[in-house]
Amino acid sequence: YTVLGTTFTLIVCLLAAYPLSEPRFRLRGPISLILGLTLFFSAGLIPTYLTYQSYGLLNTIWVITLPVAFNFWFIILVRANISTIPRELKDAARVDGASDFRILLQIIVPLSKPILATIALFVAVAIWNDFFNPLLYLNNSEKFPLTIMLRRMLIRGATGEVVQGNYADTLQAKAFFRQVKMATVIVTLGPILLVYPFVQKYFVQGTLVGAIKG
């Protein structure tokens, strides 16, 4: 869920922010206004659930990964970063025969690594720590993320199901339950802690870009 949702978010942000940052695109004002309204209004829980149900997204991987990709706030940050890129670079590429898609891949993306890394970190942490949406939209326990299992272990004491027989009430069994809980917490925190050092150098730069241009 985390990898797929983060990838979709970055793709949507780039494909939406690039045309909205181009003065040649005449509809960028109205489109930005319409998309900006989504930041102030929410459809609510029940209409959202019914919408997902009508599109057949319930109990699928897409109900977790697709909605998070369409976040206009992230698009604003990427658009602000693209606006700081000298226009001469894009004009020179067009003179050399480069298409907009090639400009996006070979010029925009390399120069937007700080803000993309920042957004990727925010989205990855949000999806990784989210347990409410999977609990609400997923019915198959085989599709539950690790956070749901951790919630069951820490809140509901579901680790008691690991041990069968008459040993469940012994001190040894309770110690085993505690070890399983701690191991699950470490496994849950581990991936994010391992990824953060690699994006830390981009994180500060990306945050400053959003603060100055946003």
PDB file of C-alpha atoms in Angstrom:
ATOM      1  CA  TYR A   1       0.000   0.000   0.000  1.00  0.00           C
ATOM      2  CA  THR A   2       2.709   2.475   0.959  1.00  0.00           C
ATOM      3  CA  VAL A   3       4.894   2.010  -2.118  1.00  0.00           C
ATOM      4  CA  LEU A   4       1.990   2.004  -4.560  1.00  0.00           C
ATOM      5  CA  GLY A   5       0.209   4.956  -2.955  1.00  0.00           C
ATOM      6  CA  THR A   6       3.386   7.041  -2.806  1.00  0.00           C
ATOM      7  CA  THR A   7       4.181   6.279  -6.453  1.00  0.00           C
ATOM      8  CA  PHE A   8       0.686   7.241  -7.592  1.00  0.00           C
ATOM      9  CA  THR A   9       0.848  10.475  -5.598  1.00  0.00           C
ATOM     10  CA  LEU A  10       4.134  11.568  -7.176  1.00  0.00           C
ATOM     11  CA  ILE A  11       2.899  10.734 -10.680  1.00  0.00           C
ATOM     12  CA  VAL A  12      -0.356  12.650 -10.207  1.00  0.00           C
ATOM     13  CA  CYS A  13       1.447  15.642  -8.675  1.00  0.00           C
ATOM     14  CA  LEU A  14       3.893  15.893 -11.577  1.00  0.00           C
ATOM     15  CA  LEU A  15       1.296  15.409 -14.314  1.00  0.00           C
ATOM     16  CA  ALA A  16      -1.024  17.983 -12.724  1.00  0.00           C
ATOM     17  CA  ALA A  17       1.507  20.556 -11.513  1.00  0.00           C
ATOM     18  CA  TYR A  18       3.478  20.847 -14.757  1.00  0.00           C
ATOM     19  CA  PRO A  19       0.621  22.104 -16.988  1.00  0.00           C
ATOM     20  CA  LEU A  20      -0.756  24.271 -14.165  1.00  0.00           C
ATOM     21  CA  SER A  21       2.627  26.020 -13.948  1.00  0.00           C
ATOM     22  CA  GLU A  22       2.728  26.806 -17.671  1.00  0.00           C
ATOM     23  CA  PRO A  23       1.521  30.309 -18.671  1.00  0.00           C
ATOM     24  CA  ARG A  24       0.612  28.877 -22.083  1.00  0.00           C
ATOM     25  CA  PHE A  25      -2.147  26.809 -20.485  1.00  0.00           C
ATOM     26  CA  ARG A  26      -5.142  29.161 -20.490  1.00  0.00           C
ATOM     27  CA  LEU A  27      -7.354  27.018 -18.276  1.00  0.00           C
ATOM     28  CA  ARG A  28      -4.896  26.792 -15.422  1.00  0.00           C
ATOM     29  CA  GLY A  29      -6.726  29.507 -13.442  1.00  0.00           C
ATOM     30  CA  PRO A  30     -10.221  27.934 -13.515  1.00  0.00           C
ATOM     31  CA  ILE A  31      -8.846  24.434 -12.966  1.00  0.00           C
ATOM     32  CA  SER A  32      -6.755  25.606 -10.005  1.00  0.00           C
ATOM     33  CA  LEU A  33      -9.828  27.289  -8.523  1.00  0.00           C
ATOM     34  CA  ILE A  34     -11.959  24.167  -8.877  1.00  0.00           C
ATOM     35  CA  LEU A  35      -9.262  21.927  -7.432  1.00  0.00           C
ATOM     36  CA  GLY A  36      -8.616  24.423  -4.641  1.00  0.00           C
ATOM     37  CA  LEU A  37     -12.210  24.080  -3.449  1.00  0.00           C
ATOM     38  CA  THR A  38     -11.453  20.482  -2.495  1.00  0.00           C
ATOM     39  CA  LEU A  39      -9.182  21.804   0.260  1.00  0.00           C
ATOM     40  CA  PHE A  40     -12.100  23.519   2.008  1.00  0.00           C
ATOM     41  CA  PHE A  41     -14.948  21.043   1.537  1.00  0.00           C
ATOM     42  CA  SER A  42     -15.242  17.364   2.328  1.00  0.00           C
ATOM     43  CA  ALA A  43     -17.905  14.969   1.074  1.00  0.00           C
ATOM     44  CA  GLY A  44     -18.238  13.259   4.434  1.00  0.00           C
ATOM     45  CA  LEU A  45     -17.764   9.677   5.485  1.00  0.00           C
ATOM     46  CA  ILE A  46     -21.011   8.130   4.218  1.00  0.00           C
ATOM     47  CA  PRO A  47     -20.985   9.755   0.729  1.00  0.00           C
ATOM     48  CA  THR A  48     -17.332   8.787   0.362  1.00  0.00           C
ATOM     49  CA  TYR A  49     -18.105   5.192   1.298  1.00  0.00           C
ATOM     50  CA  LEU A  50     -21.009   5.053  -1.162  1.00  0.00           C
ATOM     51  CA  THR A  51     -18.832   6.530  -3.904  1.00  0.00           C
ATOM     52  CA  TYR A  52     -16.146   3.910  -3.382  1.00  0.00           C
ATOM     53  CA  GLN A  53     -18.834   1.238  -3.361  1.00  0.00           C
ATOM     54  CA  SER A  54     -20.363   2.450  -6.635  1.00  0.00           C
ATOM     55  CA  TYR A  55     -16.952   2.308  -8.334  1.00  0.00           C
ATOM     56  CA  GLY A  56     -16.247  -1.164  -6.982  1.00  0.00           C
ATOM     57  CA  LEU A  57     -13.229  -0.058  -4.959  1.00  0.00           C
ATOM     58  CA  LEU A  58     -14.249  -1.540  -1.616  1.00  0.00           C
ATOM     59  CA  ASN A  59     -12.091  -4.372  -0.344  1.00  0.00           C
ATOM     60  CA  THR A  60      -9.445  -3.718  -3.005  1.00  0.00           C
ATOM     61  CA  ILE A  61      -5.952  -2.281  -2.886  1.00  0.00           C
ATOM     62  CA  TRP A  62      -7.121   0.729  -4.921  1.00  0.00           C
ATOM     63  CA  VAL A  63      -9.393   2.060  -2.175  1.00  0.00           C
ATOM     64  CA  ILE A  64      -6.276   2.732  -0.080  1.00  0.00           C
ATOM     65  CA  THR A  65      -3.818   3.841  -2.763  1.00  0.00           C
ATOM     66  CA  LEU A  66      -5.864   5.914  -5.229  1.00  0.00           C
ATOM     67  CA  PRO A  67      -7.673   8.476  -3.003  1.00  0.00           C
ATOM     68  CA  VAL A  68      -4.470   9.602  -1.310  1.00  0.00           C
ATOM     69  CA  ALA A  69      -2.905  10.384  -4.697  1.00  0.00           C
ATOM     70  CA  PHE A  70      -5.325  13.225  -5.451  1.00  0.00           C
ATOM     71  CA  ASN A  71      -4.218  15.888  -2.975  1.00  0.00           C
ATOM     72  CA  PHE A  72      -4.257  19.419  -4.347  1.00  0.00           C
ATOM     73  CA  TRP A  73      -2.026  20.702  -1.552  1.00  0.00           C
ATOM     74  CA  PHE A  74       0.821  18.523  -2.802  1.00  0.00           C
ATOM     75  CA  ILE A  75       0.123  19.714  -6.351  1.00  0.00           C
ATOM     76  CA  ILE A  76       0.473  23.314  -5.152  1.00  0.00           C
ATOM     77  CA  LEU A  77       3.878  22.544  -3.631  1.00  0.00           C
ATOM     78  CA  VAL A  78       5.138  20.871  -6.797  1.00  0.00           C
ATOM     79  CA  ARG A  79       3.775  23.680  -8.967  1.00  0.00           C
ATOM     80  CA  ALA A  80       5.525  26.267  -6.790  1.00  0.00           C
ATOM     81  CA  ASN A  81       8.782  24.376  -7.165  1.00  0.00           C
ATOM     82  CA  ILE A  82       8.411  24.092 -10.951  1.00  0.00           C
ATOM     83  CA  SER A  83       7.774  27.840 -11.133  1.00  0.00           C
ATOM     84  CA  THR A  84      11.253  28.458  -9.696  1.00  0.00           C
ATOM     85  CA  ILE A  85      12.933  26.566 -12.551  1.00  0.00           C
ATOM     86  CA  PRO A  86      14.331  29.046 -15.115  1.00  0.00           C
ATOM     87  CA  ARG A  87      12.090  29.237 -18.145  1.00  0.00           C
ATOM     88  CA  GLU A  88      15.171  29.419 -20.371  1.00  0.00           C
ATOM     89  CA  LEU A  89      15.894  25.753 -19.648  1.00  0.00           C
ATOM     90  CA  LYS A  90      12.517  24.652 -20.950  1.00  0.00           C
ATOM     91  CA  ASP A  91      12.649  27.015 -23.926  1.00  0.00           C
ATOM     92  CA  ALA A  92      16.089  25.726 -24.894  1.00  0.00           C
ATOM     93  CA  ALA A  93      14.831  22.154 -24.682  1.00  0.00           C
ATOM     94  CA  ARG A  94      11.871  22.975 -26.923  1.00  0.00           C
ATOM     95  CA  VAL A  95      14.194  24.589 -29.465  1.00  0.00           C
ATOM     96  CA  ASP A  96      16.186  21.347 -29.517  1.00  0.00           C
ATOM     97  CA  GLY A  97      12.986  19.447 -30.303  1.00  0.00           C
ATOM     98  CA  ALA A  98      12.134  18.073 -26.858  1.00  0.00           C
ATOM     99  CA  SER A  99       8.483  17.353 -26.147  1.00  0.00           C
ATOM    100  CA  ASP A 100       6.724  18.422 -22.965  1.00  0.00           C
ATOM    101  CA  PHE A 101       6.878  14.860 -21.667  1.00  0.00           C
ATOM    102  CA  ARG A 102      10.633  14.716 -22.232  1.00  0.00           C
ATOM    103  CA  ILE A 103      11.076  18.109 -20.561  1.00  0.00           C
ATOM    104  CA  LEU A 104       9.111  16.807 -17.589  1.00  0.00           C
ATOM    105  CA  LEU A 105      11.253  13.689 -17.230  1.00  0.00           C
ATOM    106  CA  GLN A 106      14.700  15.099 -17.992  1.00  0.00           C
ATOM    107  CA  ILE A 107      14.468  18.643 -16.599  1.00  0.00           C
ATOM    108  CA  ILE A 108      11.556  19.039 -14.192  1.00  0.00           C
ATOM    109  CA  VAL A 109      11.935  15.771 -12.277  1.00  0.00           C
ATOM    110  CA  PRO A 110      15.716  16.023 -11.602  1.00  0.00           C
ATOM    111  CA  LEU A 111      15.363  19.634 -10.436  1.00  0.00           C
ATOM    112  CA  SER A 112      12.351  18.797  -8.254  1.00  0.00           C
ATOM    113  CA  LYS A 113      13.936  16.025  -6.197  1.00  0.00           C
ATOM    114  CA  PRO A 114      13.764  17.938  -2.865  1.00  0.00           C
ATOM    115  CA  ILE A 115      10.037  18.631  -2.999  1.00  0.00           C
ATOM    116  CA  LEU A 116       9.262  15.189  -4.424  1.00  0.00           C
ATOM    117  CA  ALA A 117      11.232  13.517  -1.634  1.00  0.00           C
ATOM    118  CA  THR A 118       9.390  15.620   0.951  1.00  0.00           C
ATOM    119  CA  ILE A 119       5.984  14.705  -0.457  1.00  0.00           C
ATOM    120  CA  ALA A 120       7.001  11.057  -0.733  1.00  0.00           C
ATOM    121  CA  LEU A 121       7.983  11.015   2.937  1.00  0.00           C
ATOM    122  CA  PHE A 122       4.743  12.669   4.059  1.00  0.00           C
ATOM    123  CA  VAL A 123       2.594  10.309   1.996  1.00  0.00           C
ATOM    124  CA  ALA A 124       4.549   7.197   2.964  1.00  0.00           C
ATOM    125  CA  VAL A 125       4.260   7.961   6.687  1.00  0.00           C
ATOM    126  CA  ALA A 126       0.549   8.767   6.344  1.00  0.00           C
ATOM    127  CA  ILE A 127      -0.274   5.541   4.501  1.00  0.00           C
ATOM    128  CA  TRP A 128       1.987   3.407   6.673  1.00  0.00           C
ATOM    129  CA  ASN A 129       0.436   4.672   9.917  1.00  0.00           C
ATOM    130  CA  ASP A 130      -3.154   4.692   8.665  1.00  0.00           C
ATOM    131  CA  PHE A 131      -5.428   2.086  10.186  1.00  0.00           C
ATOM    132  CA  PHE A 132      -8.829   3.830  10.013  1.00  0.00           C
ATOM    133  CA  ASN A 133      -9.311   3.677   6.233  1.00  0.00           C
ATOM    134  CA  PRO A 134      -8.252   0.022   5.905  1.00  0.00           C
ATOM    135  CA  LEU A 135     -10.486  -0.844   8.853  1.00  0.00           C
ATOM    136  CA  LEU A 136     -13.400   0.951   7.204  1.00  0.00           C
ATOM    137  CA  TYR A 137     -13.015  -0.043   3.559  1.00  0.00           C
ATOM    138  CA  LEU A 138     -11.381  -3.494   3.745  1.00  0.00           C
ATOM    139  CA  ASN A 139     -13.420  -6.521   4.764  1.00  0.00           C
ATOM    140  CA  ASN A 140     -10.928  -9.268   3.993  1.00  0.00           C
ATOM    141  CA  SER A 141      -8.505  -9.794   6.866  1.00  0.00           C
ATOM    142  CA  GLU A 142      -5.879 -11.058   4.412  1.00  0.00           C
ATOM    143  CA  LYS A 143      -5.683  -7.545   2.943  1.00  0.00           C
ATOM    144  CA  PHE A 144      -5.286  -5.777   6.282  1.00  0.00           C
ATOM    145  CA  PRO A 145      -2.038  -3.786   6.619  1.00  0.00           C
ATOM    146  CA  LEU A 146       0.379  -4.247   9.480  1.00  0.00           C
ATOM    147  CA  THR A 147      -1.124  -1.339  11.417  1.00  0.00           C
ATOM    148  CA  ILE A 148      -4.402  -3.221  11.806  1.00  0.00           C
ATOM    149  CA  MET A 149      -2.592  -6.210  13.250  1.00  0.00           C
ATOM    150  CA  LEU A 150      -0.661  -3.931  15.601  1.00  0.00           C
ATOM    151  CA  ARG A 151      -3.890  -2.285  16.723  1.00  0.00           C
ATOM    152  CA  ARG A 152      -5.414  -5.659  17.491  1.00  0.00           C
ATOM    153  CA  MET A 153      -2.369  -6.728  19.463  1.00  0.00           C
ATOM    154  CA  LEU A 154      -2.016  -3.569  21.514  1.00  0.00           C
ATOM    155  CA  ILE A 155      -5.664  -2.686  22.088  1.00  0.00           C
ATOM    156  CA  ARG A 156      -7.696  -5.852  21.817  1.00  0.00           C
ATOM    157  CA  GLY A 157      -5.062  -8.274  23.082  1.00  0.00           C
ATOM    158  CA  ALA A 158      -5.363 -10.438  19.987  1.00  0.00           C
ATOM    159  CA  THR A 159      -1.943 -11.937  20.634  1.00  0.00           C
ATOM    160  CA  GLY A 160      -3.657 -14.338  22.986  1.00  0.00           C
ATOM    161  CA  GLU A 161      -4.784 -16.234  19.904  1.00  0.00           C
ATOM    162  CA  VAL A 162      -1.183 -17.204  19.178  1.00  0.00           C
ATOM    163  CA  VAL A 163      -1.029 -19.670  22.043  1.00  0.00           C
ATOM    164  CA  GLN A 164      -3.470 -22.540  22.277  1.00  0.00           C
ATOM    165  CA  GLY A 165      -4.266 -24.919  25.101  1.00  0.00           C
ATOM    166  CA  ASN A 166      -3.957 -24.440  28.848  1.00  0.00           C
ATOM    167  CA  TYR A 167      -0.785 -22.351  28.731  1.00  0.00           C
ATOM    168  CA  ALA A 168      -2.493 -19.075  27.833  1.00  0.00           C
ATOM    169  CA  ASP A 169      -2.739 -17.987  31.465  1.00  0.00           C
ATOM    170  CA  THR A 170       0.804 -18.811  32.477  1.00  0.00           C
ATOM    171  CA  LEU A 171       3.493 -16.245  33.046  1.00  0.00           C
ATOM    172  CA  GLN A 172       5.494 -17.724  30.192  1.00  0.00           C
ATOM    173  CA  ALA A 173       2.609 -17.171  27.795  1.00  0.00           C
ATOM    174  CA  LYS A 174       2.147 -13.580  28.980  1.00  0.00           C
ATOM    175  CA  ALA A 175       5.845 -12.925  28.455  1.00  0.00           C
ATOM    176  CA  PHE A 176       5.561 -14.394  24.979  1.00  0.00           C
ATOM    177  CA  PHE A 177       2.617 -12.121  24.202  1.00  0.00           C
ATOM    178  CA  ARG A 178       4.638  -9.120  25.336  1.00  0.00           C
ATOM    179  CA  GLN A 179       7.543 -10.117  23.114  1.00  0.00           C
ATOM    180  CA  VAL A 180       5.235 -10.466  20.125  1.00  0.00           C
ATOM    181  CA  LYS A 181       3.830  -6.995  20.781  1.00  0.00           C
ATOM    182  CA  MET A 182       7.260  -5.397  20.996  1.00  0.00           C
ATOM    183  CA  ALA A 183       8.465  -7.242  17.896  1.00  0.00           C
ATOM    184  CA  THR A 184       5.425  -6.032  15.973  1.00  0.00           C
ATOM    185  CA  VAL A 185       6.086  -2.440  17.058  1.00  0.00           C
ATOM    186  CA  ILE A 186       9.700  -2.685  15.859  1.00  0.00           C
ATOM    187  CA  VAL A 187       8.628  -4.162  12.528  1.00  0.00           C
ATOM    188  CA  THR A 188       6.060  -1.383  12.134  1.00  0.00           C
ATOM    189  CA  LEU A 189       8.538   1.421  12.865  1.00  0.00           C
ATOM    190  CA  GLY A 190      11.510  -0.117  11.064  1.00  0.00           C
ATOM    191  CA  PRO A 191      10.784   0.690   7.399  1.00  0.00           C
ATOM    192  CA  ILE A 192      10.077   4.382   8.006  1.00  0.00           C
ATOM    193  CA  LEU A 193      13.160   4.742  10.218  1.00  0.00           C
ATOM    194  CA  LEU A 194      15.298   3.131   7.516  1.00  0.00           C
ATOM    195  CA  VAL A 195      13.950   5.318   4.719  1.00  0.00           C
ATOM    196  CA  TYR A 196      14.151   8.671   6.523  1.00  0.00           C
ATOM    197  CA  PRO A 197      17.991   9.028   6.542  1.00  0.00           C
ATOM    198  CA  PHE A 198      18.095   8.657   2.753  1.00  0.00           C
ATOM    199  CA  VAL A 199      15.597  11.470   2.135  1.00  0.00           C
ATOM    200  CA  GLN A 200      16.683  13.724   4.998  1.00  0.00           C
ATOM    201  CA  LYS A 201      18.992  15.832   2.808  1.00  0.00           C
ATOM    202  CA  TYR A 202      16.085  16.540   0.450  1.00  0.00           C
ATOM    203  CA  PHE A 203      13.559  16.965   3.238  1.00  0.00           C
ATOM    204  CA  VAL A 204      14.885  20.311   4.542  1.00  0.00           C
ATOM    205  CA  GLN A 205      15.214  21.754   1.032  1.00  0.00           C
ATOM    206  CA  GLY A 206      11.724  20.617   0.074  1.00  0.00           C
ATOM    207  CA  THR A 207      10.194  22.078   3.222  1.00  0.00           C
ATOM    208  CA  LEU A 208      11.819  25.450   2.555  1.00  0.00           C
ATOM    209  CA  VAL A 209      10.520  25.463  -1.016  1.00  0.00           C
ATOM    210  CA  GLY A 210       6.984  24.911   0.209  1.00  0.00           C
ATOM    211  CA  ALA A 211       7.343  27.593   2.879  1.00  0.00           C
ATOM    212  CA  ILE A 212       8.716  30.246   0.533  1.00  0.00           C
ATOM    213  CA  LYS A 213       6.750  29.654  -2.648  1.00  0.00           C
ATOM    214  CA  GLY A 214       3.580  28.110  -1.241  1.00  0.00           C
TER     215      GLY A 214
END
